[in-house]
Coordinates of C-alpha atoms in Angstrom, one line a residue:
M1 CA -61.3 62.6 167.8
K2 CA -61.2 62.8 164.0
T3 CA -60.9 66.6 164.1
K4 CA -57.7 66.2 166.0
T5 CA -56.2 63.2 164.1
Q6 CA -56.7 64.6 160.6
P7 CA -54.7 67.9 161.2
N8 CA -51.9 65.7 162.7
E9 CA -51.9 63.5 159.7
N10 CA -51.8 66.6 157.4
K11 CA -48.8 68.0 159.4
K12 CA -47.0 64.7 159.1
R13 CA -47.6 64.5 155.3
A14 CA -46.5 68.1 154.9
A15 CA -43.3 67.3 156.9
T16 CA -42.6 64.3 154.8
V17 CA -43.0 66.4 151.6
A18 CA -40.7 69.0 153.1
R19 CA -38.0 66.4 153.8
L20 CA -38.2 65.0 150.3
M21 CA -37.9 68.5 148.8
R22 CA -34.6 68.9 150.7
Y23 CA -33.4 65.6 149.1
L24 CA -34.5 66.9 145.8
K25 CA -32.8 70.3 146.1
P26 CA -29.3 69.1 145.0
H27 CA -30.9 67.9 141.8
S28 CA -32.8 71.1 141.1
P29 CA -31.2 71.6 137.6
F30 CA -33.0 68.4 136.4
V31 CA -36.1 69.5 138.1
A32 CA -36.0 72.9 136.4
L33 CA -35.4 71.3 133.0
A34 CA -38.3 68.9 133.6
F35 CA -40.7 71.8 134.5
L36 CA -39.4 73.8 131.5
C37 CA -40.2 70.9 129.1
A38 CA -43.5 70.4 130.8
A39 CA -44.4 74.0 130.2
I40 CA -43.4 73.8 126.5
S41 CA -45.3 70.5 126.2
S42 CA -48.4 72.0 127.8
A43 CA -48.3 75.0 125.5
G44 CA -48.3 72.8 122.5
Q45 CA -51.3 70.8 123.9
I46 CA -53.1 74.1 124.5
L47 CA -52.4 75.4 121.0
A48 CA -53.4 72.2 119.2
P49 CA -57.1 72.6 119.7
V50 CA -57.0 76.2 118.3
I51 CA -55.2 75.0 115.2
I52 CA -57.7 72.0 114.8
G53 CA -60.6 74.5 115.1
R54 CA -59.1 76.8 112.4
A55 CA -58.6 73.8 110.2
V56 CA -62.1 72.7 110.6
G57 CA -63.3 76.3 109.9
C58 CA -61.6 76.0 106.4
I59 CA -64.2 73.4 105.6
V60 CA -67.4 75.5 104.9
G61 CA -69.3 73.0 102.6
A62 CA -68.9 70.3 100.0
D63 CA -67.4 72.6 97.4
D64 CA -66.2 75.3 99.7
V65 CA -62.9 74.0 101.2
D66 CA -59.8 76.1 101.5
F67 CA -57.2 73.4 100.9
D68 CA -54.2 75.7 101.1
K69 CA -55.0 76.9 104.5
L70 CA -56.0 73.4 105.5
A71 CA -52.6 72.1 104.4
F72 CA -50.9 75.0 106.2
Y73 CA -52.8 74.2 109.5
A74 CA -52.1 70.5 109.0
C75 CA -48.4 71.2 108.8
I76 CA -48.5 73.5 111.9
L77 CA -50.4 70.8 113.8
A78 CA -47.9 68.1 112.8
G79 CA -45.1 70.2 114.1
I80 CA -46.9 70.9 117.4
I81 CA -47.5 67.2 117.8
G82 CA -43.8 66.4 117.2
A83 CA -42.8 69.1 119.6
V84 CA -45.1 67.9 122.3
M85 CA -43.8 64.3 121.9
L86 CA -40.1 65.5 122.1
F87 CA -40.6 67.7 125.2
Q88 CA -42.6 65.1 127.0
W89 CA -39.8 62.6 126.4
L90 CA -37.3 65.1 127.7
M91 CA -39.6 66.0 130.7
N92 CA -39.8 62.3 131.6
L93 CA -36.0 61.8 131.2
C94 CA -35.2 64.8 133.5
A95 CA -37.9 63.9 136.0
Q96 CA -36.7 60.3 136.2
R97 CA -33.1 61.4 136.6
A98 CA -34.0 63.7 139.5
A99 CA -36.3 61.0 141.0
Y100 CA -33.7 58.3 141.1
L101 CA -30.9 60.5 142.3
T102 CA -33.3 61.6 145.1
V103 CA -34.0 58.0 145.9
R104 CA -30.4 57.1 145.8
D105 CA -29.7 59.9 148.4
A106 CA -32.5 58.8 150.6
R107 CA -31.5 55.2 150.4
R108 CA -27.9 56.1 151.1
D109 CA -28.8 58.1 154.2
G110 CA -31.2 55.3 155.4
F111 CA -28.4 52.7 155.1
K112 CA -25.9 55.1 156.8
A113 CA -28.3 55.6 159.6
L114 CA -28.9 51.9 160.0
I115 CA -25.2 51.2 160.1
G116 CA -24.6 53.9 162.7
A117 CA -27.8 53.3 164.6
P118 CA -27.6 52.1 168.3
L119 CA -27.9 48.3 168.5
A120 CA -31.0 48.8 170.6
Y121 CA -32.8 50.3 167.6
V122 CA -31.8 47.4 165.3
D123 CA -32.8 44.8 167.9
S124 CA -36.3 46.5 168.4
H125 CA -37.2 46.5 164.7
A126 CA -37.8 43.4 162.5
H127 CA -34.9 43.0 160.1
G128 CA -37.1 42.2 157.1
D129 CA -39.0 45.5 157.7
L130 CA -35.8 47.5 157.7
S131 CA -34.8 45.7 154.5
A132 CA -38.1 46.6 152.9
R133 CA -37.6 50.3 153.7
L134 CA -34.3 50.4 151.9
S135 CA -35.6 48.4 148.8
V136 CA -39.3 48.5 148.0
D137 CA -40.2 51.7 149.9
A138 CA -37.3 53.7 148.4
D139 CA -38.4 52.7 144.8
Q140 CA -42.0 53.8 145.5
I141 CA -40.7 57.4 146.1
A142 CA -39.6 57.6 142.5
D143 CA -42.8 56.1 141.2
G144 CA -45.0 58.7 142.9
V145 CA -43.7 61.9 144.5
V146 CA -41.0 63.2 142.2
Q147 CA -42.3 62.2 138.8
G148 CA -45.8 63.0 139.9
A149 CA -44.8 66.6 140.6
T150 CA -44.2 67.3 136.9
Q151 CA -47.5 65.6 135.9
I152 CA -49.3 67.9 138.4
F153 CA -47.5 71.0 137.0
T154 CA -48.4 69.9 133.5
G155 CA -51.9 69.6 134.4
V156 CA -52.2 72.9 136.2
V157 CA -50.6 74.8 133.3
T158 CA -52.9 73.0 130.8
I159 CA -56.0 73.7 132.9
A160 CA -55.1 77.5 133.3
G161 CA -54.1 77.9 129.6
T162 CA -57.1 76.1 128.4
L163 CA -59.5 78.1 130.6
A164 CA -57.9 81.4 129.4
L165 CA -58.4 80.4 125.7
M166 CA -62.0 79.2 126.4
I167 CA -62.8 82.6 128.0
S168 CA -61.4 84.4 124.9
I169 CA -63.8 82.4 122.6
N170 CA -66.9 82.3 124.8
Y171 CA -66.9 83.2 128.5
Y172 CA -70.3 81.8 129.2
I173 CA -69.2 78.3 128.2
A174 CA -65.8 78.8 129.9
L175 CA -67.6 79.8 133.2
A176 CA -70.0 76.8 132.9
V177 CA -67.1 74.4 132.4
A178 CA -65.1 76.1 135.3
A179 CA -68.1 75.9 137.6
L180 CA -68.5 72.2 137.2
T181 CA -64.8 71.5 137.5
P182 CA -64.6 71.7 141.5
L183 CA -66.8 68.6 141.6
S184 CA -63.9 66.6 140.2
L185 CA -61.5 68.2 142.7
L186 CA -63.9 67.5 145.6
V187 CA -64.2 63.8 144.6
S188 CA -60.5 63.5 144.3
F189 CA -59.9 65.1 147.7
L190 CA -62.4 62.9 149.5
V191 CA -61.1 59.7 147.9
A192 CA -57.5 60.6 148.7
R193 CA -58.2 61.4 152.3
G194 CA -60.0 58.0 152.7
S195 CA -57.3 56.0 150.9
H196 CA -54.3 57.4 152.6
K197 CA -54.6 55.3 155.8
Y198 CA -55.0 52.2 153.8
F199 CA -51.9 52.9 151.8
T200 CA -50.0 53.7 155.0
E201 CA -51.2 50.3 156.5
Q202 CA -50.3 48.5 153.3
T203 CA -46.6 49.7 153.5
K204 CA -46.5 48.6 157.1
V205 CA -47.9 45.1 156.4
R206 CA -45.6 44.7 153.4
G207 CA -42.6 45.2 155.8
E208 CA -44.0 42.5 158.1
L209 CA -44.4 40.2 155.1
Y210 CA -40.8 40.8 154.1
Q211 CA -39.8 39.9 157.7
K212 CA -41.7 36.7 157.7
A213 CA -40.3 35.7 154.4
E214 CA -36.6 36.5 155.3
E215 CA -37.1 34.7 158.7
T216 CA -38.4 31.6 157.1
I217 CA -35.8 31.4 154.3
K218 CA -32.9 32.1 156.8
N219 CA -34.1 29.3 159.0
R220 CA -35.4 26.9 156.4
A221 CA -33.5 24.0 157.8
I222 CA -35.1 24.4 161.2
V223 CA -38.5 24.8 159.6
A224 CA -38.0 21.5 157.8
A225 CA -36.6 19.8 160.8
Y226 CA -39.5 20.6 163.0
D227 CA -42.1 20.0 160.3
Y228 CA -43.1 23.6 160.7
A229 CA -43.8 24.2 157.0
D230 CA -47.6 24.1 157.2
R231 CA -47.6 26.5 160.2
A232 CA -45.1 28.8 158.5
Q233 CA -47.3 28.8 155.4
A234 CA -50.3 29.6 157.4
D235 CA -48.6 32.4 159.2
F236 CA -47.2 33.8 156.0
G237 CA -50.7 33.4 154.4
A238 CA -52.4 35.3 157.2
T239 CA -50.0 38.2 156.8
N240 CA -50.4 38.0 153.0
D241 CA -54.2 38.0 153.4
T242 CA -53.9 41.1 155.5
L243 CA -51.8 42.8 152.9
R244 CA -54.3 41.8 150.3
A245 CA -57.2 43.2 152.3
C246 CA -55.6 46.5 153.0
G247 CA -54.3 46.6 149.4
F248 CA -57.7 46.0 148.1
K249 CA -59.2 48.7 150.2
A250 CA -56.5 51.1 149.1
T251 CA -57.0 50.2 145.5
F252 CA -60.8 50.2 145.7
Y253 CA -60.9 53.7 147.2
S254 CA -58.3 55.1 144.8
S255 CA -60.1 53.5 141.8
L256 CA -63.2 55.4 142.6
V257 CA -61.4 58.5 141.4
N258 CA -61.2 57.8 137.7
P259 CA -64.9 56.7 137.1
S260 CA -66.2 59.5 139.3
T261 CA -64.2 62.2 137.5
R262 CA -64.9 60.7 134.1
L263 CA -68.7 60.9 134.9
I264 CA -68.3 64.6 135.8
N265 CA -66.0 65.2 132.8
S266 CA -68.8 63.8 130.5
L267 CA -71.2 66.0 132.1
V268 CA -68.9 69.0 131.5
Y269 CA -68.5 68.0 127.8
A270 CA -72.2 67.6 127.3
V271 CA -72.9 71.1 128.9
A272 CA -70.2 72.7 126.6
A273 CA -71.7 70.9 123.5
I274 CA -75.2 72.0 124.2
M275 CA -74.3 75.6 125.1
G276 CA -72.1 75.8 121.9
A277 CA -74.9 74.6 119.7
L278 CA -77.4 77.0 121.3
F279 CA -75.0 79.9 120.8
A280 CA -74.4 78.9 117.2
I281 CA -78.2 78.8 116.5
K282 CA -78.9 82.1 118.2
D283 CA -75.6 83.7 117.1
S284 CA -75.6 85.7 120.3
G285 CA -74.0 85.8 123.8
G286 CA -70.3 85.4 123.6
G287 CA -70.1 86.3 119.9
A288 CA -70.7 84.6 116.6
M289 CA -70.1 80.8 116.8
D290 CA -69.1 78.7 113.8
V291 CA -68.2 75.1 113.5
G292 CA -64.5 75.7 114.0
K293 CA -65.0 77.6 117.3
I294 CA -67.5 74.9 118.5
T295 CA -64.8 72.3 117.7
T296 CA -62.2 74.2 119.6
L297 CA -64.4 74.6 122.6
L298 CA -65.3 70.9 122.7
L299 CA -61.7 69.9 122.4
F300 CA -60.9 72.5 125.2
A301 CA -63.7 71.2 127.4
N302 CA -62.4 67.6 127.0
Q303 CA -58.7 68.8 127.4
F304 CA -59.7 70.9 130.5
A305 CA -60.9 67.7 132.2
R306 CA -58.1 65.3 131.2
P307 CA -55.4 66.9 133.3
L308 CA -57.8 66.6 136.2
N309 CA -58.0 62.9 135.6
E310 CA -54.2 62.6 135.3
I311 CA -53.8 64.6 138.6
T312 CA -56.3 62.4 140.4
G313 CA -54.5 59.4 139.1
V314 CA -51.2 60.7 140.3
I315 CA -52.8 61.2 143.8
T316 CA -53.1 57.5 144.2
E317 CA -49.3 57.0 143.6
F318 CA -48.6 60.0 145.6
Q319 CA -50.4 58.6 148.7
T320 CA -48.4 55.4 148.4
S321 CA -45.2 57.2 147.9
L322 CA -45.7 59.5 150.9
A323 CA -46.3 56.5 153.1
A324 CA -43.2 54.8 151.7
A325 CA -41.1 57.9 152.0
K326 CA -42.1 58.4 155.6
R327 CA -40.8 54.9 156.4
I328 CA -37.4 55.4 154.9
L329 CA -37.1 59.0 156.1
D330 CA -37.9 57.8 159.6
L331 CA -35.0 55.4 159.2
A332 CA -32.7 58.2 158.0
D333 CA -33.7 60.2 161.0
V334 CA -32.4 57.7 163.5
S335 CA -29.8 59.3 165.6
P336 CA -26.4 57.7 165.3
Q337 CA -24.8 56.2 168.4
D338 CA -22.5 58.8 169.8
D339 CA -18.8 58.3 169.4
D340 CA -17.5 61.1 171.7
G341 CA -14.7 60.9 174.1
K342 CA -11.0 60.2 174.1
A343 CA -9.3 58.3 171.4
L344 CA -7.7 56.0 173.9
A345 CA -6.7 52.5 173.1
P346 CA -7.3 50.3 176.2
N347 CA -4.4 47.8 177.0
G348 CA -6.5 45.2 178.7
E349 CA -7.3 46.2 182.3
V350 CA -11.1 46.1 183.0
K351 CA -13.1 47.0 186.0
L352 CA -16.8 46.9 186.7
D353 CA -17.9 49.2 189.5
G354 CA -21.5 48.7 190.7
L355 CA -22.6 48.2 187.1
C356 CA -26.3 47.8 186.5
F357 CA -28.2 47.3 183.2
S358 CA -31.5 46.2 181.7
Y359 CA -33.0 46.2 178.2
D360 CA -36.5 47.0 179.7
P361 CA -36.5 49.4 182.7
E362 CA -39.2 47.3 184.3
K363 CA -37.1 44.1 184.1
P364 CA -33.7 44.6 185.7
L365 CA -31.0 42.2 184.2
L366 CA -27.4 43.0 185.4
K367 CA -27.3 44.0 189.1
N368 CA -24.5 45.7 190.9
L369 CA -21.6 43.9 189.2
N370 CA -18.2 44.5 190.7
L371 CA -15.1 43.0 189.1
D372 CA -11.3 43.7 188.7
V373 CA -9.6 42.2 185.7
P374 CA -5.9 42.9 185.5
Q375 CA -4.3 43.1 182.1
G376 CA -3.5 39.6 180.8
T377 CA -6.1 37.8 182.7
R378 CA -8.1 35.0 181.1
V379 CA -11.8 35.3 182.4
A380 CA -14.4 32.7 181.8
I381 CA -18.1 33.5 182.2
V382 CA -20.5 30.7 182.8
G383 CA -24.1 30.3 184.0
R384 CA -27.5 29.1 182.9
T385 CA -29.1 30.5 179.7
G386 CA -30.5 34.0 180.2
C387 CA -28.3 34.9 183.2
G388 CA -26.7 37.8 181.5
K389 CA -23.4 36.5 180.1
T390 CA -23.8 37.8 176.5
T391 CA -25.3 41.1 177.9
L392 CA -22.1 41.6 179.8
I393 CA -20.1 41.1 176.6
N394 CA -22.3 43.7 174.9
L395 CA -21.5 46.1 177.6
L396 CA -17.8 45.4 177.3
M397 CA -18.0 46.2 173.5
R398 CA -20.1 49.3 174.2
F399 CA -23.0 48.1 172.1
Y400 CA -24.9 49.3 175.1
D401 CA -24.0 51.5 178.0
P402 CA -24.7 50.8 181.7
D403 CA -27.8 52.3 183.3
S404 CA -25.8 52.9 186.4
G405 CA -22.4 52.2 187.9
A406 CA -19.3 52.3 185.7
L407 CA -17.3 50.2 183.3
L408 CA -13.6 51.2 183.3
F409 CA -10.8 50.4 180.9
D410 CA -7.3 51.1 182.2
G411 CA -8.9 53.2 185.0
V412 CA -10.9 55.4 182.5
N413 CA -14.7 55.3 182.4
S414 CA -15.9 53.7 179.2
S415 CA -18.3 56.6 178.6
D416 CA -15.2 58.9 178.3
I417 CA -13.6 56.7 175.6
K418 CA -14.7 56.6 171.9
R419 CA -16.8 53.5 171.1
S420 CA -14.6 52.9 168.1
S421 CA -11.5 53.0 170.4
V422 CA -13.1 50.4 172.7
R423 CA -14.1 48.1 169.8
G424 CA -10.8 48.5 168.1
A425 CA -9.2 47.1 171.3
F426 CA -11.3 43.9 171.2
G427 CA -11.2 40.9 168.9
M428 CA -14.6 39.0 169.0
V429 CA -15.6 35.6 167.8
L430 CA -19.3 34.9 168.2
Q431 CA -21.3 31.7 168.1
D432 CA -22.7 32.7 164.7
S433 CA -19.7 33.6 162.7
W434 CA -20.2 35.9 159.7
I435 CA -18.9 35.3 156.3
F436 CA -19.6 37.8 153.5
K437 CA -19.5 37.3 149.7
G438 CA -15.8 37.8 148.7
T439 CA -12.6 36.0 148.5
V440 CA -11.1 34.1 151.4
G441 CA -8.4 36.7 151.7
E442 CA -10.9 39.6 151.7
N443 CA -12.9 37.8 154.5
I444 CA -9.7 37.4 156.7
A445 CA -8.6 41.0 155.9
Y446 CA -12.0 42.5 156.9
G447 CA -10.6 44.3 159.9
K448 CA -7.4 45.3 158.1
P449 CA -8.1 45.9 154.4
D450 CA -4.6 47.1 153.7
A451 CA -3.0 43.8 154.9
T452 CA -0.5 42.2 152.6
D453 CA -0.8 38.7 151.3
D454 CA 2.0 37.4 153.6
E455 CA 0.1 38.8 156.6
I456 CA -3.1 37.2 155.6
K457 CA -1.4 33.8 155.1
A458 CA 0.4 34.2 158.4
A459 CA -2.9 34.8 160.1
A460 CA -4.5 31.7 158.4
R461 CA -1.6 29.5 159.6
A462 CA -1.9 30.8 163.2
A463 CA -5.7 30.0 163.1
Y464 CA -4.9 26.5 161.8
I465 CA -7.0 27.0 158.6
D466 CA -4.3 27.5 156.0
G467 CA -4.4 23.8 154.8
W468 CA -8.1 24.0 154.0
I469 CA -7.7 27.2 152.2
E470 CA -4.8 26.0 150.0
R471 CA -7.0 23.0 149.0
L472 CA -9.7 25.4 147.6
P473 CA -9.8 25.8 143.8
D474 CA -8.2 29.3 143.9
G475 CA -6.7 29.3 147.3
Y476 CA -7.0 32.7 149.0
D477 CA -8.7 34.1 145.9
T478 CA -11.5 31.6 146.1
V479 CA -14.9 33.5 146.3
I480 CA -17.0 32.3 149.1
D481 CA -20.4 33.1 150.6
D482 CA -22.2 32.2 153.8
G483 CA -24.4 29.7 151.9
D484 CA -21.5 27.9 150.1
G485 CA -21.5 24.8 152.4
I486 CA -18.7 26.1 154.6
S487 CA -18.9 24.3 157.9
Q488 CA -19.4 26.2 161.2
G489 CA -15.9 25.3 162.3
Q490 CA -14.3 26.7 159.2
K491 CA -16.2 30.0 159.6
Q492 CA -15.0 30.2 163.2
L493 CA -11.5 29.6 162.2
I494 CA -11.8 32.3 159.4
N495 CA -13.1 34.7 162.0
I496 CA -10.2 33.9 164.4
A497 CA -7.8 34.5 161.5
R498 CA -9.4 38.0 161.1
I499 CA -8.5 38.7 164.8
M500 CA -5.0 37.2 164.3
L501 CA -4.5 39.8 161.7
T502 CA -5.7 42.8 163.8
D503 CA -3.9 41.5 167.0
P504 CA -6.0 43.3 169.5
P505 CA -5.1 43.5 173.2
M506 CA -8.4 42.2 174.4
L507 CA -10.3 39.1 173.1
I508 CA -13.9 37.8 173.4
L509 CA -15.0 34.3 172.6
D510 CA -18.7 34.1 173.0
E511 CA -20.1 30.5 172.7
A512 CA -17.8 30.1 169.7
T513 CA -17.4 26.3 170.2
S514 CA -21.1 25.4 170.9
N515 CA -22.0 24.3 167.4
I516 CA -18.9 22.5 166.3
D517 CA -17.4 19.0 166.7
T518 CA -14.8 18.1 169.3
R519 CA -11.9 18.0 166.8
T520 CA -12.7 21.4 165.3
E521 CA -13.3 22.6 168.9
K522 CA -9.7 21.7 169.7
R523 CA -8.5 23.6 166.7
V524 CA -10.6 26.7 167.7
Q525 CA -9.3 26.3 171.3
A526 CA -5.7 26.1 170.1
A527 CA -6.2 29.2 167.8
F528 CA -7.7 31.1 170.8
D529 CA -4.7 30.0 172.9
S530 CA -2.5 31.3 170.2
L531 CA -4.4 34.6 170.2
L532 CA -3.8 35.0 173.9
R533 CA -0.1 34.7 173.6
P534 CA 1.8 37.9 174.6
T535 CA 2.6 40.4 171.8
D536 CA 5.8 42.4 172.3
G537 CA 5.9 41.3 175.9
K538 CA 2.3 42.5 176.6
K539 CA -0.2 39.9 177.9
K540 CA -3.8 39.9 176.4
T541 CA -6.9 39.9 178.3
G542 CA -9.5 37.3 177.3
F543 CA -13.2 36.8 178.0
V544 CA -14.7 33.4 177.3
V545 CA -18.4 32.7 177.5
A546 CA -18.9 28.9 177.3
H547 CA -21.3 26.1 178.0
R548 CA -18.7 23.5 177.6
L549 CA -16.8 23.8 180.8
S550 CA -14.0 21.7 179.5
T551 CA -12.9 24.7 177.5
I552 CA -12.4 27.1 180.4
I553 CA -10.7 24.9 183.0
D554 CA -7.3 26.7 182.6
S555 CA -8.9 30.1 182.9
D556 CA -7.3 32.6 185.5
L557 CA -10.8 33.6 186.8
I558 CA -14.2 31.9 186.3
L559 CA -17.3 34.0 187.0
V560 CA -20.5 32.1 187.7
M561 CA -23.6 34.3 186.9
D562 CA -27.2 33.8 187.9
K563 CA -30.1 36.2 187.4
G564 CA -27.8 39.0 186.4
E565 CA -25.5 38.7 189.4
I566 CA -22.1 37.2 189.9
I567 CA -22.7 34.5 192.5
E568 CA -19.3 32.8 192.4
R569 CA -15.7 33.7 191.3
G570 CA -12.4 31.9 191.4
T571 CA -10.3 29.2 189.6
H572 CA -11.6 25.9 188.4
T573 CA -9.9 24.1 191.3
A574 CA -11.1 26.5 194.0
L575 CA -14.7 26.6 192.7
L576 CA -14.9 22.8 192.6
A577 CA -13.6 22.6 196.1
K578 CA -16.2 25.1 197.2
G579 CA -18.9 22.7 196.0
G580 CA -21.3 25.5 195.0
A581 CA -23.1 26.5 191.8
Y582 CA -20.0 25.9 189.6
A583 CA -19.4 22.5 191.0
E584 CA -23.0 21.6 190.4
L585 CA -22.8 22.8 186.7
Y586 CA -19.5 20.9 186.2
N587 CA -20.7 17.7 187.8
A588 CA -24.0 17.8 185.8
Q589 CA -22.0 18.2 182.6
F590 CA -19.5 15.4 183.3
A591 CA -21.8 13.1 185.3
A592 CA -21.5 10.5 182.6
N593 CA -17.8 10.5 182.7
V594 CA -17.7 10.3 186.5
A595 CA -20.1 7.4 186.5

C-alpha cells in the first residue's frame, strides 16, 4: 500500500510545484535578479575563507608577521563582507517581491474561482475553510516555496564552489568531507517524507478551526441564548487540540533535521581537522599544508555543511507551503459555472415541464413539477419546512439546473439562456438580507452602480425607507455595516430599494417577512406591492415564499408543496373551499383568531 501511495504523493507535490512555477513565471525578472544576487553573495562567501586563510598565513610567528599583507587581506575581507551583505539584502528584496506578487495572483485567482464557482461547490465546503485558504494558506506560500527557492540555490552554489576549492587545496580532505555529506541529505529526506503528511493534516485542521470560530462568532447571540458557550468551547477546544497534536508532530519531525545534521556536520569538521593536522605533520599527500591552508580547509568544512543546514531548514517551510499551496490552487482550479446560451432577457412567462431535481442523487427532492405562469402572475408558494420551496427558487434563479425535465422562460429552455440574463431578469429579497460596508447610497445602488442620486432617492421613497435614511447623521452618505445595529426590517427595505432601482420584470420574495414585526411587515408588503406594479404597461411576475399566509391571500395562484411535489394549486378562496392541505395550514395558523 505504501509503495503505491508514496509515488502518488510525489506526483501531487510535483504538480503543485509546477502550478506555482506558472504563477511565478510573469515575475521572472525579479526571480532572475534574486538568483543573480544569490550567486554573487555565494561567491563572496566562498572567497572569504580563502582570504582569511591567506591572512592567517601572514602570521608565521611572534616576530614574523607581514602586517602590510595582513592589512591588505583585511581590507579585501571587509569589502567582501560588505558586498555579501548588500547582495543578500537585494536577493531577499527581489525574492520577497516575486513571492508576494505570486501570492497576490494565486489569491486573486482563488477568489475569482470562488465567486464564479457553482453554488453547489460553496454549499459543500465549510465557509471558514474557504476563507482560510485565501488568507493563511496564501501567506504561507510566500514564507516557504518562493523565498526558499533562492535559499536552496544559494546553498547549492556554496556547496559546489566550496567543494571545488577544497579539492584544489587537498583532494583527500575534500573527498572525505564530500563522502560524509550524503548522511545529512539522507536524514533530511527521511524527515521531510515523514513530516509532509502532518503538515498537510495541519493545514486541513486549521481550516476546520477557522470554520468553527467563524460559525460561533457569526451566531454568538444564538450561542448565548441557548447557553451553548461551554459546548462551543469544548468543540472548539477539541479541534484546537487536534491542531496542536498534528502541529506538534509536524514540528517534532521537522525539528529532528537540525540536530541530526549538526551532529553529522560536527563529525565532518572533526574529520577535516584531524586529517589536516596529519597532513601538516607528515607534509605529504595533497601537498604541503601550513596553518593558513588548514584554517581555510576548516572554514570550508564548516561552510560546506552550513548550506545543508539551511536547506534542511527550508524543507520544513517548504512542506508547509506545498500543503497550503495545494489548497489554494485546488480552489483556483474550481471550474466556473457555465454562462453559455442566448443573451435573452425573460419578460416574465415561466413554465415547469416535468421538472425534477435533487441535491443528493439518492434522495430525490423535487419530483415531476408542472406549472404554467403567465406574465404578470403573482405566485405564492407555501408548505411545510423542507418541502422544496426554496429549492424551487434556486432553480428559477439558475443557482442549480434541473436533473431532468425543463424550466422555460418565455418558451425558451433555461439551459439555452445565459445565467446572467436569467438572474438579471429577477429581483430577489431573501430572509437574510445582506448589507455590505459602504454608504447607504452604495448599498441601494449595488445592482446599478451608475445610478444617479435622484434615482437612488426615488428607489428609497418607493421602498418606504427614505424617512429613516434622512434621519441618519450623513443621510445617504452614512457608512453602514451589517453589524451596526440596523434592524432586520430596515435591511429588508434597503434590499427592496435595490430592486426598485433595477426594476426587473420578475420578482422573488423568499421568507422576507418571517423575522420582522407586523408594522414593518406591512411596509415590506407595501413595498413589494409597489414593485409588482406594471412598468411601461408590462405586468411583473412575482414569486412569494411565505409561512405567514396573511401575506399571500391576494395572490393570483397559490402552490401548496409537500415532499417535493405540488399537491394543491389555486386561489386563496378556492383552496379554502376545497378544505385540503392549504385549508389545514391556514386554519392552524389562524385558529386563535377563529376561536
